[in-house]
Coordinates of C-alpha atoms and ligand atoms in Angstrom, one line a residue:
M567 CA 57.4 38.3 164.4
D568 CA 60.7 40.0 165.0
G569 CA 62.7 39.8 161.8
L570 CA 59.7 38.4 159.9
E571 CA 61.3 34.9 160.4
G572 CA 59.2 32.2 158.7
V573 CA 56.8 34.8 157.1
I574 CA 56.1 34.1 153.4
V575 CA 55.9 37.4 151.6
A576 CA 55.8 36.3 147.9
E577 CA 55.4 33.3 145.6
T578 CA 58.4 33.0 143.4
T579 CA 59.9 30.9 140.6
T580 CA 63.4 32.3 141.1
S581 CA 65.1 30.3 143.8
A582 CA 64.2 27.9 146.7
V583 CA 66.2 27.6 149.9
D584 CA 65.7 24.5 152.0
G585 CA 67.4 25.4 155.2
E586 CA 66.9 21.9 156.8
A587 CA 68.2 19.9 153.9
G588 CA 70.9 22.5 152.9
E589 CA 69.6 22.8 149.4
L590 CA 69.5 25.8 147.1
L591 CA 67.6 25.6 143.8
L592 CA 68.1 28.3 141.2
R593 CA 65.1 28.2 138.9
G594 CA 64.9 24.5 139.7
W595 CA 68.6 23.7 139.4
P596 CA 70.7 22.7 142.4
V597 CA 73.4 25.4 142.8
S598 CA 76.1 22.8 142.5
E599 CA 74.9 21.9 139.0
L600 CA 75.0 25.5 137.8
A601 CA 77.9 27.2 139.4
G602 CA 81.2 26.4 137.8
V603 CA 79.3 24.3 135.2
I604 CA 77.2 26.8 133.2
P605 CA 78.7 30.2 132.3
F606 CA 77.3 33.1 134.2
E607 CA 75.8 34.6 131.0
R608 CA 73.6 31.5 130.8
V609 CA 72.8 31.7 134.4
A610 CA 71.8 35.3 133.8
S611 CA 69.6 34.1 130.9
L612 CA 68.0 31.5 133.2
F613 CA 67.1 34.3 135.6
L614 CA 66.1 37.0 133.2
H615 CA 64.4 34.8 130.6
G616 CA 63.5 31.8 132.6
S617 CA 65.6 29.2 130.7
V618 CA 69.2 28.2 130.2
D619 CA 68.3 27.3 126.6
A620 CA 67.5 31.0 125.8
P621 CA 70.5 32.8 124.3
P622 CA 73.0 33.8 126.9
V623 CA 72.7 37.4 128.1
D624 CA 75.3 39.5 126.5
L625 CA 76.6 41.8 129.2
G626 CA 79.5 43.2 127.0
P627 CA 77.7 46.1 125.4
G628 CA 76.3 47.2 128.8
R629 CA 79.9 47.1 130.2
A630 CA 81.1 49.4 127.4
A631 CA 78.2 51.8 127.8
A632 CA 78.7 52.0 131.6
F633 CA 82.4 52.7 131.2
E634 CA 81.5 55.6 129.0
R635 CA 79.6 57.1 131.9
I636 CA 82.3 56.9 134.5
D637 CA 83.7 60.4 133.9
R638 CA 80.2 61.8 134.4
L639 CA 79.6 60.3 137.8
G640 CA 80.9 63.2 139.7
G641 CA 82.5 62.1 143.0
A642 CA 80.4 58.9 143.3
L643 CA 83.4 56.6 142.7
D644 CA 85.6 58.6 145.0
L645 CA 83.5 57.7 148.1
A646 CA 85.6 55.8 150.6
D647 CA 83.2 52.8 150.9
G648 CA 82.7 50.6 147.9
M649 CA 79.0 50.1 148.5
D650 CA 78.5 53.8 149.1
A651 CA 80.2 54.4 145.7
L652 CA 78.0 51.7 144.1
R653 CA 74.8 53.2 145.5
A654 CA 75.8 56.7 144.4
S655 CA 76.9 55.7 140.9
V656 CA 74.0 53.3 140.1
A657 CA 71.6 56.0 141.3
Q658 CA 72.7 58.1 138.4
L659 CA 71.6 55.6 135.8
D660 CA 68.5 56.4 133.7
S661 CA 65.4 54.9 135.5
A662 CA 64.5 53.1 132.2
T663 CA 67.8 51.2 132.1
A664 CA 67.2 47.5 131.1
A665 CA 68.3 44.6 133.3
P666 CA 71.4 43.6 131.3
E667 CA 72.7 47.1 131.1
L668 CA 72.0 47.7 134.7
A669 CA 73.7 44.5 135.8
A670 CA 76.7 45.3 133.5
A671 CA 77.0 48.8 135.0
V672 CA 77.1 47.4 138.6
A673 CA 80.2 45.3 137.7
V674 CA 81.9 48.2 135.8
F675 CA 81.3 50.7 138.6
A676 CA 82.5 48.1 141.2
A677 CA 85.7 47.4 139.3
A678 CA 86.3 51.2 138.6
W679 CA 85.8 52.0 142.3
S680 CA 88.3 49.2 143.2
R681 CA 90.9 50.9 140.9
R682 CA 90.2 54.4 142.1
S683 CA 90.3 53.4 145.8
R684 CA 93.9 52.2 145.1
G685 CA 94.8 55.4 143.3
L686 CA 94.7 53.6 139.9
A687 CA 92.9 54.5 136.7
P688 CA 89.8 52.5 135.8
V689 CA 90.4 49.9 133.1
P690 CA 88.0 49.9 130.1
P691 CA 86.1 46.7 129.6
D692 CA 86.6 44.2 126.7
P693 CA 83.0 43.6 125.6
T694 CA 84.0 40.4 123.8
S695 CA 85.3 38.8 127.0
S696 CA 83.2 36.8 129.5
H697 CA 81.7 38.9 132.3
A698 CA 83.7 37.1 134.9
A699 CA 87.0 37.3 133.1
D700 CA 86.4 40.9 132.2
Y701 CA 85.5 41.8 135.8
L702 CA 88.9 40.5 137.0
R703 CA 90.7 42.2 134.1
M704 CA 89.0 45.5 134.9
V705 CA 90.1 45.2 138.6
H706 CA 93.7 43.9 137.9
D707 CA 94.5 45.4 134.5
R708 CA 95.7 42.0 133.3
A709 CA 93.9 39.1 131.7
P710 CA 93.1 36.4 134.3
S711 CA 94.2 32.8 133.9
A712 CA 91.5 30.3 132.8
D713 CA 91.3 29.0 136.3
E714 CA 90.9 32.4 137.8
A715 CA 88.2 33.3 135.3
A716 CA 86.4 30.0 136.0
A717 CA 86.5 30.6 139.8
M718 CA 85.1 34.1 139.3
D719 CA 82.4 32.8 137.1
A720 CA 81.5 30.1 139.6
Y721 CA 81.3 32.7 142.4
F722 CA 79.0 34.9 140.3
A723 CA 76.6 32.0 139.6
T724 CA 76.7 30.8 143.3
V725 CA 75.5 34.1 144.7
V726 CA 73.1 35.2 141.9
D727 CA 70.0 34.7 144.0
H728 CA 69.0 33.3 147.4
G729 CA 65.4 33.3 148.3
M730 CA 63.9 36.2 150.2
N731 CA 67.1 37.7 151.6
A732 CA 67.0 41.2 152.9
S733 CA 68.3 43.0 149.8
T734 CA 66.0 41.1 147.5
F735 CA 63.1 41.9 149.8
A736 CA 64.1 45.6 149.7
A737 CA 64.1 45.4 145.9
R738 CA 60.7 43.8 145.9
V739 CA 59.2 46.4 148.3
V740 CA 60.3 49.1 146.0
A741 CA 59.0 47.2 142.9
S742 CA 55.7 46.7 144.7
T743 CA 55.1 50.5 144.7
E744 CA 55.5 50.4 140.9
S745 CA 58.7 52.4 141.2
D746 CA 61.5 51.9 138.6
R747 CA 64.1 49.1 138.4
V748 CA 67.1 51.4 139.2
S749 CA 65.4 52.6 142.4
A750 CA 64.8 49.0 143.4
I751 CA 68.4 48.1 142.8
V752 CA 69.7 51.2 144.8
A753 CA 67.6 50.1 147.7
A754 CA 68.9 46.5 147.4
I755 CA 72.5 47.8 147.4
G756 CA 71.8 49.7 150.6
A757 CA 70.5 46.5 152.2
L758 CA 73.4 44.4 151.0
K759 CA 75.9 46.8 152.5
G760 CA 75.1 45.8 156.1
R761 CA 77.5 43.3 157.7
L762 CA 74.7 40.9 158.7
H763 CA 73.9 40.5 155.0
G764 CA 76.7 41.0 152.4
G765 CA 79.2 42.8 154.5
A766 CA 80.7 39.8 156.3
P767 CA 83.5 38.6 154.0
G768 CA 86.0 41.3 154.9
P769 CA 85.6 40.5 158.6
V770 CA 86.1 36.8 157.9
L771 CA 89.6 37.5 156.5
D772 CA 90.3 39.8 159.5
M773 CA 89.5 36.7 161.6
L774 CA 91.7 34.4 159.6
D775 CA 94.6 36.9 159.9
A776 CA 94.0 37.2 163.6
V777 CA 94.0 33.4 164.1
G778 CA 97.2 33.1 162.0
E779 CA 97.7 29.3 162.1
P780 CA 95.3 26.3 162.2
E781 CA 96.4 25.2 165.7
A782 CA 95.4 28.6 167.2
A783 CA 91.9 28.5 165.8
E784 CA 90.0 26.9 168.7
A785 CA 91.5 29.1 171.4
W786 CA 90.9 32.2 169.3
I787 CA 87.2 31.4 168.7
R788 CA 86.7 30.7 172.4
A789 CA 88.2 34.0 173.3
A790 CA 86.1 35.9 170.7
L791 CA 82.9 34.3 172.0
A792 CA 83.9 35.1 175.6
R793 CA 84.2 38.8 174.5
G794 CA 80.6 38.5 173.3
E795 CA 81.6 38.6 169.6
R796 CA 80.0 36.6 166.7
V797 CA 82.1 34.4 164.5
M798 CA 81.9 36.0 161.1
G799 CA 80.9 33.7 158.2
M800 CA 79.1 31.3 160.6
G801 CA 75.4 31.0 161.1
H802 CA 72.4 31.7 158.9
R803 CA 68.8 32.8 159.4
V804 CA 67.6 29.9 157.2
Y805 CA 70.2 27.2 157.0
R806 CA 70.4 24.7 159.9
V807 CA 73.1 22.8 158.1
R808 CA 76.1 23.9 156.2
D809 CA 75.2 26.5 153.5
P810 CA 75.4 24.5 150.2
R811 CA 77.1 27.5 148.6
A812 CA 80.1 27.1 150.9
A813 CA 80.7 23.7 149.3
V814 CA 80.5 25.1 145.7
L815 CA 82.9 27.9 146.6
E816 CA 85.3 25.5 148.4
R817 CA 85.4 23.5 145.2
A818 CA 86.2 26.6 143.1
L819 CA 89.0 27.4 145.6
E820 CA 90.4 23.9 145.1
G821 CA 90.7 24.8 141.4
L822 CA 93.0 27.7 142.3
A823 CA 95.0 25.8 144.9
D824 CA 97.9 25.0 142.6
R825 CA 98.6 28.8 142.7
G826 CA 99.9 28.3 146.2
D827 CA 96.8 29.2 148.2
D828 CA 96.8 25.9 149.9
A829 CA 97.9 27.3 153.3
R830 CA 95.2 29.9 153.4
L831 CA 92.6 27.2 152.4
A832 CA 93.9 24.9 155.1
L833 CA 93.6 27.7 157.7
A834 CA 90.1 28.5 156.6
R835 CA 89.1 24.9 156.9
A836 CA 90.7 24.6 160.4
V837 CA 88.8 27.8 161.5
E838 CA 85.5 26.5 160.2
R839 CA 85.9 23.1 162.0
A840 CA 87.0 24.8 165.2
A841 CA 84.1 27.3 165.0
E842 CA 81.6 24.4 164.4
R843 CA 82.9 22.5 167.5
V844 CA 83.0 25.5 169.8
L845 CA 79.6 26.9 168.7
A846 CA 78.0 23.5 169.0
A847 CA 79.0 23.4 172.6
D848 CA 78.3 27.1 173.2
K849 CA 74.8 27.1 171.6
P850 CA 73.5 23.6 171.8
G851 CA 70.3 23.1 169.8
R852 CA 71.2 25.8 167.3
A853 CA 73.3 24.5 164.5
I854 CA 75.6 27.3 163.5
R855 CA 77.6 26.3 160.4
A856 CA 79.5 28.0 157.7
N857 CA 77.6 30.4 155.5
V858 CA 78.4 31.6 152.0
E859 CA 80.5 34.5 153.3
F860 CA 83.1 32.2 154.8
Y861 CA 84.4 30.8 151.6
T862 CA 83.5 33.9 149.6
A863 CA 86.2 35.6 151.6
T864 CA 88.8 33.0 151.0
L865 CA 88.0 32.7 147.2
L866 CA 87.9 36.5 146.5
E867 CA 91.1 36.9 148.4
A868 CA 92.7 34.1 146.3
L869 CA 91.5 36.0 143.2
G870 CA 93.5 39.0 144.4
L871 CA 90.4 41.2 145.0
P872 CA 90.9 43.9 147.7
R873 CA 88.8 43.4 150.8
G874 CA 86.8 46.5 150.2
S875 CA 85.7 45.1 146.9
F876 CA 84.1 42.0 148.2
T877 CA 80.6 43.3 148.8
P878 CA 80.5 45.3 145.5
T879 CA 81.6 42.1 143.8
F880 CA 78.8 40.2 145.5
A881 CA 76.4 43.0 144.2
S882 CA 77.8 42.5 140.7
A883 CA 76.3 39.0 140.6
R884 CA 73.2 39.4 142.9
V885 CA 72.0 42.3 140.7
I886 CA 70.7 39.7 138.2
G887 CA 68.7 38.0 140.9
W888 CA 67.4 41.4 142.1
C889 CA 66.3 42.2 138.5
A890 CA 64.5 38.9 138.2
H891 CA 62.7 39.6 141.5
Y892 CA 61.8 43.1 140.3
D893 CA 60.2 41.7 137.2
E894 CA 58.3 39.0 139.1
Q895 CA 57.1 41.5 141.7
R896 CA 55.9 43.9 138.9
A897 CA 54.2 41.1 137.0
S898 CA 52.4 39.4 139.9
G899 CA 52.8 41.2 143.2
R900 CA 50.6 43.6 145.2
L901 CA 51.9 46.6 147.1
I902 CA 53.9 45.3 150.1
R903 CA 52.5 47.1 153.0
P904 CA 52.7 45.2 156.4
R905 CA 51.6 46.7 159.7
S906 CA 53.3 47.5 162.9
R907 CA 52.1 47.2 166.5
Y908 CA 52.2 50.6 168.2
V909 CA 53.7 50.3 171.7
G910 CA 54.5 54.0 172.3
P911 CA 52.8 56.5 174.5
R912 CA 49.2 57.6 173.9
P913 CA 47.6 60.9 174.9
A914 CA 46.7 60.9 178.6
S915 CA 43.0 61.3 177.7
A916 CA 43.0 58.0 175.8
A917 CA 44.3 56.1 178.9
Ligands
LIG1626 N1 78.7 33.5 166.2 C1 78.3 33.4 167.5 N2 77.1 33.2 167.9 C2 76.1 33.2 166.9 C3 76.5 33.3 165.5 C4 77.8 33.5 165.2 N3 78.2 33.6 163.9 N4 75.3 33.2 164.8 C5 74.3 33.0 165.6 N5 74.8 33.0 166.9 C6 74.0 32.9 168.1 C7 73.4 34.2 168.6 O1 74.4 34.9 169.5 C8 72.2 33.8 169.3 O2 72.5 33.4 170.6 P1 71.5 33.7 171.8 O3 70.2 33.1 171.4 O4 72.2 33.1 173.0 O5 71.4 35.2 171.8 C9 71.7 32.6 168.5 O6 72.9 32.1 167.8 C10 70.7 33.0 167.4 O7 71.2 34.1 166.8 P2 70.2 35.1 165.9 O8 70.9 36.4 165.8 O9 68.8 35.0 166.4 O10 70.2 34.3 164.5 P3 69.9 35.0 163.2 O11 69.1 33.9 162.4 O12 69.2 36.3 163.3 O13 71.3 35.2 162.6 C11 73.1 35.8 161.3 C12 71.8 35.0 161.4 C13 73.7 35.5 159.9 C14 72.8 37.3 161.4 C15 74.1 35.4 162.4 O14 74.3 34.0 162.4 C16 75.4 36.1 162.4 O15 75.4 37.2 163.0 N6 76.4 35.6 161.8 C17 77.7 36.3 161.6 C18 77.6 37.3 160.5 C19 77.6 36.7 159.1 O16 78.3 35.7 158.9 N7 76.8 37.2 158.2 C20 76.6 36.8 156.9 C21 75.3 36.1 156.6 S1 75.2 35.4 155.1

């Protein structure tokens, strides 16, 4: 019961996670056949319209409209934490905002916060650019290379949806009350912020920094476990094998390796192997393998994104999945209203 593990709370056509086989289907497609193969705008169409053959979702106009709003967001984008800033800025959108505009706004606010947090002015979007390339351009104020844009696009598609994860469930709970889409997305952003969900990539890099070199990995992991810490980027509630998204992101990273990130990739691989070995001995019977955050961290770092921007970047892609779940819940779901078992005190007279 604790954590609702194994409990089915909805029927869905969005995505299927097979934790034993290590398979993720996105509207019936294996993640490895979509991410890095089909542009994110088509993946968005698959999620919002149900088919890759539908016209790609044009997120450009929504980016332009969202940028227009930035000066009217008050102090939302000045909050110190990127997810707090995202929550506060998205909350100001009109509750009737349609899914493409909402998704575009999340990316624009995430990029603008990334600039502001570094004391830089937000960069206006180029509505004619691809969503992934424009996201990088809005963060860096320079056009990305084709390889960088492709890696960003692959990342967005990889994390677009993932079964009944905590933020998706949060969105569906809000949708089930017949509340509006923006409210559902704000709830999802709040859930994604937590480090047991979307907040792990930054700590993964802290770990890589602390390990320093491949040879030091095993001893470092042993010491961390001895201190009672968890190895960030390892383990998953559903997967009992390696998260299939880790392989897709590792492939995207290889596409960037000619930019001189080979050493970091080699370190990440060494830490993953060491963590697998040590955790297998430490927790026999519980396969703890790399999750999506492990290579997210390495990939987003290679794309030059500041660590504080990692979870807002995740949200910029996942918002499409949240919107698809919102629609599905509104179309077919009932009010989500589970029960709790009261274990607190009762009046003496009832004893
Ligand atoms: N490092 C060390 N031990 C871990 C571990 C990790 N990354 N992940 C799980 N374990 C251990 C737990 O300590 C626990 O051991 P115990 O039974 O002796 O107490 C056992 O494995 C089961 O852990 P539990 O918390 O029940 O698993 P879960 O399904 O709730 O956890 C995560 C899933 C993701 C919360 C967990 O693996 C974790 O904390 N990982 C690190 C954070 C992370 O990478 N988050 C991003 C997720 S995409």
